[in-house]
CSV table of C-alpha atoms in Angstrom, one decimal:
chain,number,residue,atom,x,y,z
A,232,MET,CA,-166.9,-123.0,64.1
A,233,ALA,CA,-164.6,-120.1,63.6
A,234,ASP,CA,-161.6,-122.1,64.8
A,235,ILE,CA,-162.6,-125.0,62.4
A,236,ASN,CA,-162.9,-122.7,59.4
A,237,HIS,CA,-159.5,-121.1,60.3
A,238,ALA,CA,-157.9,-124.6,60.4
A,239,LEU,CA,-159.4,-125.4,56.9
A,240,GLU,CA,-158.2,-122.0,55.5
A,241,ARG,CA,-154.6,-122.3,56.5
A,242,ASN,CA,-152.0,-121.6,53.9
A,243,PRO,CA,-151.5,-124.7,51.8
A,244,SER,CA,-147.8,-124.3,52.0
A,245,GLU,CA,-148.0,-124.6,55.8
A,246,LYS,CA,-150.6,-127.3,55.9
A,247,LYS,CA,-149.5,-131.0,56.1
A,248,LYS,CA,-151.0,-133.4,53.7
A,249,SER,CA,-154.0,-135.1,55.2
A,250,PRO,CA,-155.3,-138.5,54.2
A,251,PHE,CA,-158.8,-137.0,54.3
A,252,ASP,CA,-158.3,-134.2,51.8
A,253,GLY,CA,-159.3,-136.3,48.8
A,254,SER,CA,-162.8,-136.0,47.3
A,255,ASP,CA,-163.3,-139.7,47.0
A,256,SER,CA,-165.9,-140.9,49.5
A,257,GLY,CA,-166.4,-144.6,49.8
A,258,VAL,CA,-169.1,-144.5,52.5
A,259,MET,CA,-172.6,-143.2,52.1
A,260,GLY,CA,-174.2,-141.2,54.9
A,261,PRO,CA,-172.9,-140.2,58.3
A,262,VAL,CA,-171.0,-142.4,60.7
A,263,SER,CA,-171.6,-142.3,64.5
A,264,ASP,CA,-168.9,-141.8,67.1
A,265,ASP,CA,-169.3,-145.4,68.2
A,266,GLU,CA,-168.7,-146.8,64.7
A,267,VAL,CA,-165.4,-144.9,64.1
A,268,GLY,CA,-162.3,-147.1,64.1
A,269,GLU,CA,-159.4,-147.0,61.7
A,270,VAL,CA,-160.5,-145.1,58.6
A,271,ARG,CA,-159.3,-146.0,55.1
A,272,VAL,CA,-157.9,-143.1,53.0
A,273,ALA,CA,-160.6,-143.7,50.3
A,274,ALA,CA,-163.4,-143.6,52.8
A,275,ALA,CA,-163.3,-140.0,54.0
A,276,THR,CA,-166.9,-139.1,54.8
A,277,ASP,CA,-168.2,-135.7,55.7
A,278,TYR,CA,-168.2,-136.8,59.4
A,279,GLU,CA,-164.5,-137.8,59.1
A,280,LYS,CA,-163.6,-134.5,57.4
A,281,GLN,CA,-165.4,-132.7,60.2
A,282,LYS,CA,-163.5,-134.6,62.9
A,283,GLN,CA,-160.3,-133.8,61.0
A,284,ALA,CA,-161.1,-130.1,60.9
A,285,GLU,CA,-161.9,-130.1,64.6
A,286,GLY,CA,-158.7,-131.9,65.3
A,287,GLU,CA,-156.6,-129.6,63.2
A,288,ALA,CA,-158.2,-126.6,65.0
A,289,HIS,CA,-157.7,-128.2,68.4
A,290,PHE,CA,-154.0,-129.0,67.8
A,291,HIS,CA,-153.1,-125.5,66.4
A,292,ARG,CA,-153.9,-123.2,69.4
A,293,LEU,CA,-150.4,-122.7,70.8
A,294,GLY,CA,-149.1,-119.1,70.8
A,295,TRP,CA,-145.5,-118.0,71.6
A,296,LYS,CA,-146.4,-117.2,75.3
A,297,ARG,CA,-147.9,-120.6,75.9
A,298,LEU,CA,-144.9,-122.1,74.0
A,299,THR,CA,-142.7,-120.4,76.5
A,300,ILE,CA,-144.7,-121.9,79.4
A,301,VAL,CA,-144.5,-125.5,78.0
A,302,LEU,CA,-140.8,-125.1,77.4
A,303,ILE,CA,-140.3,-123.9,81.0
A,304,VAL,CA,-142.4,-126.8,82.2
A,305,THR,CA,-140.2,-129.2,80.2
A,306,ALA,CA,-136.9,-127.6,81.2
A,307,VAL,CA,-137.2,-126.1,84.7
A,308,ALA,CA,-138.1,-128.7,87.3
A,309,LEU,CA,-136.5,-129.8,90.6
A,310,GLY,CA,-133.4,-130.6,88.6
A,311,SER,CA,-132.6,-126.9,88.8
A,312,LEU,CA,-132.0,-127.4,92.5
A,313,SER,CA,-129.2,-129.8,91.7
A,314,LEU,CA,-127.1,-126.9,90.4
A,315,PRO,CA,-125.9,-125.8,93.8
A,316,GLY,CA,-124.3,-129.2,94.1
A,317,ALA,CA,-122.6,-128.7,90.8
A,318,PHE,CA,-121.3,-125.3,92.0
A,319,ALA,CA,-120.0,-127.0,95.1
A,320,THR,CA,-117.9,-129.3,93.0
A,321,LEU,CA,-116.7,-126.8,90.4
A,322,GLY,CA,-116.4,-123.7,92.5
A,323,MET,CA,-118.2,-120.4,92.2
A,324,VAL,CA,-116.3,-118.9,89.2
A,325,PRO,CA,-116.4,-122.0,86.9
A,326,GLY,CA,-120.0,-122.6,88.0
A,327,VAL,CA,-121.2,-119.2,87.0
A,328,ILE,CA,-119.2,-119.2,83.7
A,329,LEU,CA,-120.5,-122.7,82.8
A,330,ALA,CA,-124.1,-121.8,83.8
A,331,VAL,CA,-124.1,-118.7,81.5
A,332,GLY,CA,-122.0,-120.2,78.7
A,333,ILE,CA,-123.8,-123.5,78.3
A,334,GLY,CA,-127.1,-121.6,78.5
A,335,LEU,CA,-126.1,-119.3,75.6
A,336,VAL,CA,-125.0,-122.3,73.5
A,337,ALA,CA,-128.2,-124.2,74.2
A,338,MET,CA,-130.4,-121.1,73.4
A,339,TYR,CA,-128.7,-120.7,70.0
A,340,ALA,CA,-129.0,-124.4,69.2
A,341,SER,CA,-132.7,-124.2,70.1
A,342,TYR,CA,-133.0,-121.2,67.8
A,343,VAL,CA,-131.6,-123.4,65.0
A,344,VAL,CA,-134.2,-126.1,65.7
A,345,GLY,CA,-136.9,-123.5,65.2
A,346,GLN,CA,-135.3,-122.4,61.9
A,347,MET,CA,-135.4,-126.0,60.8
A,348,LYS,CA,-139.1,-126.3,61.6
A,349,LEU,CA,-140.0,-123.1,59.7
A,350,LYS,CA,-138.1,-124.2,56.6
A,351,TYR,CA,-139.6,-127.7,56.7
A,352,PRO,CA,-143.1,-127.4,58.2
A,353,HIS,CA,-143.8,-131.1,57.8
A,354,ILE,CA,-141.5,-132.0,60.7
A,355,SER,CA,-143.8,-132.9,63.6
A,356,HIS,CA,-141.3,-134.4,66.0
A,357,TYR,CA,-137.5,-134.7,66.3
A,358,THR,CA,-137.6,-138.1,64.7
A,359,ASP,CA,-138.7,-136.5,61.4
A,360,ALA,CA,-135.6,-134.3,61.4
A,361,GLY,CA,-133.6,-137.4,62.0
A,362,LYS,CA,-135.1,-139.0,58.9
A,363,MET,CA,-134.0,-135.9,56.9
A,364,MET,CA,-130.5,-136.1,58.2
A,365,PHE,CA,-129.9,-139.9,58.2
A,366,GLY,CA,-132.6,-141.5,56.2
A,367,LYS,CA,-135.0,-144.3,57.2
A,368,VAL,CA,-132.4,-146.1,59.4
A,369,GLY,CA,-131.7,-142.8,61.1
A,370,TYR,CA,-135.4,-142.2,61.7
A,371,GLU,CA,-135.7,-145.5,63.5
A,372,ILE,CA,-132.6,-145.0,65.6
A,373,ILE,CA,-133.6,-141.5,66.6
A,374,SER,CA,-137.1,-142.7,67.3
A,375,VAL,CA,-135.7,-145.2,69.9
A,376,MET,CA,-133.5,-142.4,71.4
A,377,PHE,CA,-136.5,-140.0,71.5
A,378,VAL,CA,-138.8,-142.6,73.2
A,379,LEU,CA,-136.2,-143.9,75.6
A,380,GLN,CA,-135.0,-140.4,76.8
A,381,LEU,CA,-138.6,-139.2,77.4
A,382,THR,CA,-139.6,-142.5,79.2
A,383,PHE,CA,-136.5,-142.4,81.4
A,384,THR,CA,-137.3,-138.8,82.3
A,385,ILE,CA,-140.8,-139.8,83.3
A,386,GLY,CA,-139.2,-142.5,85.5
A,387,SER,CA,-137.1,-139.9,87.2
A,388,HIS,CA,-140.2,-138.0,88.1
A,389,VAL,CA,-141.7,-141.1,89.6
A,390,LEU,CA,-138.7,-141.4,91.9
A,391,THR,CA,-138.7,-137.6,92.6
A,392,GLY,CA,-142.4,-137.9,93.6
A,393,ALA,CA,-141.5,-140.8,95.9
A,394,ILE,CA,-138.7,-138.7,97.5
A,395,MET,CA,-141.2,-135.9,98.1
A,396,PHE,CA,-143.7,-138.2,99.7
A,397,GLU,CA,-141.0,-139.7,101.9
A,398,ASN,CA,-140.0,-136.2,103.0
A,399,LEU,CA,-143.5,-135.1,103.8
A,400,THR,CA,-144.4,-138.2,105.7
A,401,ASN,CA,-141.0,-138.9,107.4
A,402,ASN,CA,-140.7,-142.2,105.4
A,403,GLY,CA,-144.2,-143.2,106.5
A,404,ALA,CA,-144.7,-146.0,104.0
A,405,CYS,CA,-142.8,-148.4,101.7
A,406,THR,CA,-141.1,-146.6,98.8
A,407,ILE,CA,-142.9,-148.8,96.4
A,408,VAL,CA,-146.2,-147.4,97.6
A,409,PHE,CA,-145.0,-143.8,97.0
A,410,THR,CA,-143.7,-144.7,93.5
A,411,VAL,CA,-147.1,-146.2,92.6
A,412,VAL,CA,-148.9,-143.1,93.8
A,413,SER,CA,-146.5,-140.9,91.8
A,414,ALA,CA,-147.0,-142.9,88.7
A,415,ILE,CA,-150.8,-142.7,89.0
A,416,LEU,CA,-150.6,-138.9,89.4
A,417,LEU,CA,-148.3,-138.6,86.4
A,418,PHE,CA,-150.8,-140.7,84.4
A,419,ILE,CA,-153.8,-138.6,85.3
A,420,VAL,CA,-152.1,-135.2,84.6
A,421,ALA,CA,-150.9,-136.5,81.2
A,422,ILE,CA,-154.4,-137.3,79.9
A,423,PRO,CA,-155.0,-134.0,78.1
A,424,PRO,CA,-153.5,-134.6,74.6
A,425,SER,CA,-153.0,-130.9,73.6
A,426,PHE,CA,-150.0,-128.9,74.6
A,427,ALA,CA,-152.2,-125.8,74.7
A,428,GLU,CA,-154.1,-127.5,77.5
A,429,MET,CA,-150.9,-128.5,79.2
A,430,ALA,CA,-149.8,-124.9,79.1
A,431,ILE,CA,-152.7,-124.0,81.3
A,432,LEU,CA,-151.3,-126.4,83.9
A,433,GLY,CA,-147.9,-124.9,83.1
A,434,TYR,CA,-148.8,-121.6,84.7
A,435,ILE,CA,-149.3,-123.5,88.0
A,436,ASP,CA,-146.1,-125.3,87.4
A,437,PHE,CA,-144.2,-122.1,86.8
A,438,ALA,CA,-145.5,-120.4,90.0
A,439,SER,CA,-144.7,-123.6,91.9
A,440,ILE,CA,-141.1,-123.9,90.9
A,441,ILE,CA,-140.4,-120.2,91.4
A,442,ALA,CA,-141.9,-120.3,94.9
A,443,ALA,CA,-140.0,-123.5,95.8
A,444,ILE,CA,-136.7,-122.0,94.6
A,445,PHE,CA,-137.1,-118.7,96.4
A,446,ILE,CA,-138.2,-120.5,99.6
A,447,THR,CA,-135.0,-122.6,99.4
A,448,ILE,CA,-132.8,-119.6,98.8
A,449,ILE,CA,-134.4,-117.6,101.7
A,450,ALA,CA,-134.4,-120.5,104.1
A,451,THR,CA,-130.8,-121.4,103.4
A,452,GLY,CA,-129.8,-117.8,103.8
A,453,ILE,CA,-131.5,-117.5,107.2
A,454,ARG,CA,-129.8,-120.7,108.4
A,455,ALA,CA,-126.5,-119.3,107.2
A,456,SER,CA,-127.0,-116.0,109.0
A,457,ASP,CA,-127.8,-117.9,112.2
A,458,LEU,CA,-124.4,-119.6,112.3
A,459,PRO,CA,-121.9,-118.3,114.9
A,460,GLY,CA,-119.9,-116.4,112.2
A,461,GLY,CA,-122.9,-115.5,110.1
A,462,VAL,CA,-123.0,-116.0,106.3
A,463,SER,CA,-119.3,-115.1,106.1
A,464,SER,CA,-118.4,-118.3,108.0
A,465,VAL,CA,-119.8,-120.6,105.2
A,466,GLU,CA,-116.8,-122.3,103.6
A,467,TRP,CA,-117.6,-121.9,99.9
A,468,SER,CA,-114.8,-121.6,97.3
A,469,LEU,CA,-114.2,-119.6,94.2
A,470,TRP,CA,-112.4,-122.6,92.6
A,471,PRO,CA,-112.9,-126.3,92.2
A,472,LYS,CA,-112.3,-128.8,95.0
A,473,GLU,CA,-108.8,-130.2,95.3
A,474,ASP,CA,-107.9,-133.6,93.8
A,475,LEU,CA,-111.0,-133.9,91.6
A,476,GLY,CA,-111.0,-136.5,88.9
A,477,LEU,CA,-112.2,-136.0,85.4
A,478,ALA,CA,-115.4,-138.1,86.1
A,479,GLU,CA,-116.3,-136.0,89.2
A,480,ILE,CA,-115.8,-132.8,87.3
A,481,PHE,CA,-117.9,-133.9,84.4
A,482,ILE,CA,-120.7,-135.3,86.5
A,483,ALA,CA,-121.1,-131.7,87.9
A,484,ILE,CA,-120.9,-130.2,84.4
A,485,THR,CA,-123.5,-132.6,83.0
A,486,ASN,CA,-125.9,-131.5,85.7
A,487,ILE,CA,-125.7,-128.0,84.2
A,488,VAL,CA,-125.9,-129.3,80.6
A,489,PHE,CA,-129.0,-131.4,81.3
A,490,ALA,CA,-130.8,-128.4,82.9
A,491,TYR,CA,-130.8,-126.8,79.5
A,492,SER,CA,-132.1,-129.8,77.5
A,493,PHE,CA,-135.4,-128.4,76.3
A,494,ALA,CA,-134.8,-128.8,72.5
A,495,LEU,CA,-135.8,-132.4,72.6
A,496,CYS,CA,-139.5,-131.5,72.6
A,497,GLN,CA,-139.3,-128.3,70.6
A,498,PHE,CA,-140.4,-129.7,67.3
A,499,SER,CA,-143.4,-131.4,69.0
A,500,PHE,CA,-144.5,-128.1,70.6
A,501,MET,CA,-143.9,-125.9,67.6
A,502,ASP,CA,-146.1,-128.3,65.5
A,503,GLU,CA,-149.1,-127.0,67.6
A,504,MET,CA,-148.3,-123.3,67.1
A,505,HIS,CA,-150.8,-121.3,65.1
A,506,THR,CA,-148.0,-118.8,64.2
A,507,PRO,CA,-144.7,-120.8,64.2
A,508,ALA,CA,-142.7,-117.8,63.1
A,509,ASP,CA,-143.1,-116.4,66.7
A,510,TYR,CA,-141.1,-119.2,68.2
A,511,ASP,CA,-138.0,-117.1,68.6
A,512,LYS,CA,-139.7,-114.9,71.2
A,513,ALA,CA,-140.3,-118.0,73.3
A,514,ILE,CA,-136.8,-119.3,72.9
A,515,PHE,CA,-135.1,-116.1,73.9
A,516,THR,CA,-137.5,-115.5,76.8
A,517,LEU,CA,-136.9,-119.0,78.1
A,518,GLY,CA,-133.1,-118.9,77.5
A,519,ILE,CA,-132.6,-115.6,79.4
A,520,PHE,CA,-135.0,-116.8,82.2
A,521,GLU,CA,-133.1,-120.1,82.6
A,522,ILE,CA,-129.7,-118.5,82.6
A,523,PHE,CA,-130.7,-116.0,85.3
A,524,LEU,CA,-132.6,-118.5,87.4
A,525,TYR,CA,-129.9,-121.3,87.3
A,526,THR,CA,-127.0,-118.9,87.9
A,527,ILE,CA,-128.7,-117.1,90.9
A,528,THR,CA,-130.0,-120.4,92.4
A,529,GLY,CA,-126.6,-122.2,92.1
A,530,ALA,CA,-124.5,-119.3,93.3
A,531,LEU,CA,-126.7,-118.2,96.3
A,532,VAL,CA,-127.6,-121.6,97.7
A,533,TYR,CA,-124.0,-122.7,97.4
A,534,ALA,CA,-122.8,-119.5,99.1
A,535,PHE,CA,-125.4,-120.1,101.9
A,536,VAL,CA,-124.8,-123.8,102.5
A,537,GLY,CA,-121.3,-124.5,101.3
A,538,PRO,CA,-119.8,-127.8,100.1
A,539,ASP,CA,-122.3,-130.0,102.0
A,540,VAL,CA,-125.3,-128.8,100.0
A,541,ARG,CA,-127.7,-131.6,99.2
A,542,ALA,CA,-129.5,-132.5,95.9
A,543,PRO,CA,-132.1,-131.3,95.5
A,544,ALA,CA,-131.0,-128.3,97.4
A,545,LEU,CA,-134.3,-127.8,99.2
A,546,LEU,CA,-133.3,-130.8,101.4
A,547,SER,CA,-130.7,-128.3,102.8
A,548,ALA,CA,-133.4,-125.8,103.9
A,549,GLY,CA,-134.0,-127.6,107.2
A,550,PRO,CA,-136.5,-130.3,108.0
A,551,THR,CA,-139.6,-128.1,108.4
A,552,VAL,CA,-138.9,-125.7,105.6
A,553,SER,CA,-138.0,-128.6,103.2
A,554,LYS,CA,-141.4,-130.1,103.8
A,555,VAL,CA,-143.0,-126.7,103.0
A,556,ALA,CA,-140.9,-126.4,99.8
A,557,PHE,CA,-141.6,-130.0,98.7
A,558,GLY,CA,-145.4,-129.4,99.3
A,559,ILE,CA,-145.2,-126.2,97.1
A,560,ALA,CA,-143.2,-128.1,94.5
A,561,ILE,CA,-145.8,-130.9,94.1
A,562,PRO,CA,-147.2,-129.4,90.8
A,563,VAL,CA,-143.6,-129.2,89.4
A,564,ILE,CA,-143.0,-132.8,89.9
A,565,PHE,CA,-146.1,-134.1,88.3
A,566,ILE,CA,-146.8,-131.4,85.6
A,567,SER,CA,-143.2,-131.3,84.4
A,568,GLY,CA,-143.1,-135.1,84.4
A,569,SER,CA,-146.4,-135.7,82.6
A,570,ILE,CA,-145.6,-133.4,79.7
A,571,ASN,CA,-142.9,-135.9,78.7
A,572,THR,CA,-145.6,-138.5,78.7
A,573,THR,CA,-147.8,-136.3,76.4
A,574,VAL,CA,-144.9,-135.7,74.0
A,575,VAL,CA,-143.9,-139.4,73.6
A,576,ALA,CA,-147.6,-140.5,73.5
A,577,ARG,CA,-148.4,-137.9,70.8
A,578,TYR,CA,-145.5,-139.3,68.7
A,579,LEU,CA,-146.4,-142.9,69.1
A,580,HIS,CA,-150.2,-142.3,68.8
A,581,GLY,CA,-149.7,-140.3,65.6
A,582,ARG,CA,-147.4,-142.9,64.1
A,583,MET,CA,-149.8,-145.8,64.9
A,584,PHE,CA,-152.8,-144.0,63.5
A,585,LYS,CA,-151.2,-141.9,60.8
A,586,ASP,CA,-154.1,-142.5,58.3
A,587,SER,CA,-156.9,-142.4,60.7
A,588,ILE,CA,-159.0,-139.7,62.5
A,589,ILE,CA,-158.2,-141.7,65.7
A,590,ARG,CA,-155.0,-139.6,65.9
A,591,TYR,CA,-157.0,-136.5,66.6
A,592,VAL,CA,-158.2,-138.0,70.0
A,593,ASN,CA,-161.7,-136.7,69.4
A,594,THR,CA,-163.7,-140.0,69.0
A,595,PRO,CA,-164.3,-142.8,71.5
A,596,MET,CA,-161.7,-144.9,69.8
A,597,GLY,CA,-159.3,-142.0,69.8
A,598,TRP,CA,-159.7,-141.4,73.5
A,599,ALA,CA,-159.5,-145.1,74.4
A,600,THR,CA,-156.3,-145.6,72.5
A,601,TRP,CA,-154.8,-142.4,73.9
A,602,ILE,CA,-155.6,-143.2,77.5
A,603,GLY,CA,-154.4,-146.8,77.0
A,604,LEU,CA,-151.1,-145.5,75.6
A,605,ASP,CA,-150.7,-143.0,78.4
A,606,ALA,CA,-151.1,-145.8,80.9
A,607,ALA,CA,-148.7,-148.1,79.1
A,608,ILE,CA,-145.9,-145.5,78.9
A,609,THR,CA,-146.4,-144.5,82.6
A,610,LEU,CA,-146.3,-148.2,83.7
A,611,LEU,CA,-143.2,-148.8,81.7
A,612,ALA,CA,-141.5,-145.8,83.2
A,613,TRP,CA,-142.5,-147.0,86.7
A,614,ILE,CA,-141.1,-150.5,86.1
A,615,ILE,CA,-137.8,-149.2,84.7
A,616,ALA,CA,-137.3,-146.7,87.5
A,617,SER,CA,-138.2,-149.2,90.3
A,618,ALA,CA,-136.5,-152.3,88.9
A,619,ILE,CA,-133.0,-150.8,88.0
A,620,PRO,CA,-130.9,-150.4,91.1
A,621,PHE,CA,-128.7,-147.7,89.4
A,622,PHE,CA,-131.5,-145.9,87.6
A,623,SER,CA,-130.3,-142.4,88.3
A,624,ASP,CA,-126.9,-143.3,86.7
A,625,LEU,CA,-128.6,-145.1,83.8
A,626,LEU,CA,-130.6,-141.9,83.2
A,627,ALA,CA,-127.3,-139.9,83.2
A,628,ILE,CA,-125.9,-142.3,80.6
A,629,CYS,CA,-128.9,-142.0,78.4
A,630,SER,CA,-128.8,-138.2,78.8
A,631,ALA,CA,-125.1,-138.2,77.8
A,632,LEU,CA,-125.8,-140.4,74.8
A,633,PHE,CA,-129.1,-138.7,73.7
A,634,VAL,CA,-129.4,-135.2,75.0
A,635,SER,CA,-125.9,-134.3,73.8
A,636,GLY,CA,-127.3,-134.8,70.3
A,637,PHE,CA,-130.8,-133.5,70.6
A,638,THR,CA,-129.6,-130.3,72.3
A,639,PHE,CA,-126.2,-129.6,70.7
A,640,TYR,CA,-124.8,-131.5,67.8
A,641,PHE,CA,-128.0,-132.4,65.9
A,642,PRO,CA,-129.0,-128.8,65.6
A,643,ALA,CA,-125.5,-128.0,64.3
A,644,LEU,CA,-125.8,-130.7,61.7
A,645,MET,CA,-129.2,-129.4,60.6
A,646,TRP,CA,-127.7,-125.9,60.1
A,647,PHE,CA,-124.8,-127.2,57.9
A,648,MET,CA,-127.0,-129.7,56.0
A,649,PHE,CA,-130.3,-127.8,55.5
A,650,ILE,CA,-130.3,-124.2,56.7
A,651,LYS,CA,-126.9,-122.8,55.5
A,652,GLU,CA,-127.1,-120.9,52.2
A,653,GLY,CA,-123.9,-120.5,50.3
A,654,ASP,CA,-120.3,-121.3,51.3
A,655,TRP,CA,-119.7,-121.6,55.0
A,656,TRP,CA,-116.6,-119.4,55.0
A,657,LYS,CA,-118.2,-116.4,53.2
A,658,GLY,CA,-119.7,-113.3,54.9
A,659,ARG,CA,-122.2,-113.9,57.7
A,660,ASN,CA,-121.9,-117.7,57.2
A,661,LEU,CA,-118.4,-117.6,58.7
A,662,TYR,CA,-119.8,-116.5,62.1
A,663,LEU,CA,-122.7,-118.8,62.0
A,664,SER,CA,-120.4,-121.7,61.1
A,665,ALA,CA,-118.3,-120.9,64.1
A,666,ALA,CA,-121.4,-120.8,66.4
A,667,ASN,CA,-122.7,-124.1,65.0
A,668,GLY,CA,-119.3,-125.6,65.2
A,669,LEU,CA,-119.1,-124.7,68.9
A,670,CYS,CA,-122.5,-126.4,69.4
A,671,PHE,CA,-121.2,-129.6,67.7
A,672,ILE,CA,-118.1,-129.6,69.7
A,673,VAL,CA,-120.0,-129.2,73.0
A,674,GLY,CA,-122.3,-132.0,72.0
A,675,VAL,CA,-119.5,-134.4,71.2
A,676,ILE,CA,-117.7,-133.6,74.4
A,677,VAL,CA,-120.8,-134.3,76.5
A,678,LEU,CA,-121.4,-137.5,74.5
A,679,GLY,CA,-117.9,-138.9,75.1
A,680,VAL,CA,-116.8,-137.6,78.5
A,681,GLY,CA,-120.4,-137.5,79.9
A,682,THR,CA,-120.9,-141.2,79.1
A,683,TYR,CA,-117.5,-142.1,80.6
A,684,ALA,CA,-118.3,-140.1,83.8
A,685,SER,CA,-121.7,-141.8,84.2
A,686,ILE,CA,-120.2,-145.3,83.8
A,687,TRP,CA,-117.5,-144.4,86.3
A,688,ASP,CA,-120.1,-143.2,88.8
A,689,ILE,CA,-122.0,-146.5,88.6
A,690,ARG,CA,-118.8,-148.5,89.3
A,691,HIS,CA,-117.9,-146.1,92.1
A,692,ARG,CA,-121.4,-146.5,93.7
A,693,TYR,CA,-121.1,-150.3,93.6
A,694,LYS,CA,-117.7,-150.1,95.2
A,695,LEU,CA,-119.2,-148.1,98.1
A,696,GLY,CA,-122.2,-150.4,98.3
A,697,ILE,CA,-124.7,-147.6,98.0
A,698,VAL,CA,-126.7,-149.1,95.1
A,699,SER,CA,-130.3,-149.9,96.1
A,700,ASP,CA,-132.2,-153.2,95.5
A,701,PRO,CA,-134.9,-153.5,92.8
A,702,PHE,CA,-138.4,-152.7,94.0
A,703,SER,CA,-137.0,-151.9,97.5
A,704,CYS,CA,-139.0,-150.4,100.4
A,705,ALA,CA,-135.8,-148.6,101.6
A,706,PRO,CA,-136.1,-144.8,101.5
A,707,LEU,CA,-134.6,-143.0,98.4
A,708,ASN,CA,-133.5,-139.9,100.3
């Protein structure tokens, strides 16, 4: 009961208005779990208020350390092992500069997102910030962007899981079978509705990705040392490949940009924090960790493998070691993927049952609707990923269109519209205006050139005839 009392005694300025706070009670006597469905605002019984208090306590247990973990789960997945390929295209020097520079810009933009949440505690998801910036129409547009990006990301984990199973079994079954198994696992892992619960799984995810990355680095280093000329014989370059087009350069750059796209879920995570003001500890810890991990991974694996490095890079570790690395990376694929399901389900579930205790997922109806929504989102992600022949490129287009805003130019707009105090050119505001202006410019460049590069890549793949068929049994790797 201590947690429930703590939830009821929260500072009124920090507590969101609840439809159950009124004293009017239209129902006499208690209501059983089996009888609870949608609850009218005027019919807040003691039972309903108890369920609300339990729900508030349950969904405000996230501290800054667990916030760091769920952000790592969201941001650091096997996509980090695509960075050596980006280094191979861009060269070592531009690769390192971009990995560090983009990381610093993304970390600052995420800090601004946190400032927005502290100043306006009623923001539960990115969509609420969109409503403040652009009104009702903006709310609906950003809601579509939010749901689409998260659903497509879930779909990418369906395919990554299938690639993993293909690698472990030497393509031992039809790809559709592996995608179905991946979707089922993603659905099961996404059942816990609280991010504090997902953070517990996040520790496993964190250990898994670190182990998979270090196995890849060590294995590729050993393979390089076994070459006739040793590591020095690997043909890596300080500078970009010759005769690169704009699209090829920017496809590599967007791989780095999207590796830092953790701000999308930040409002949702911070809404569960018991002390939101501690968010900056999580952001700076995550940012420094990501910059170090991505730069070291990209540089070392590229130096050990050279221009022929594969994506994900653990496929370059050799047939046996890649199986070991994939096996260790299983938690990463499904925990990192399922947290996206939890975020989008929390948004949709909360919107559908805004004035009902169903939204707290602590009644039979709450659990039934939650599990049903989880299943529907996962099924949709599986269908999209399996049915669209150029899904990976479509994901890149959506990321260019949406992540560019969620990670870069939306936070900049928030600062100028809601956080800035005083004239932008005076005192400390001048430096902050420059920083947010840089975030905005980076976002707009990713939006424009990133979208162009992704469309170019789709056309290029069709010309080469390497686009797969819908619901194909052909191996993905």
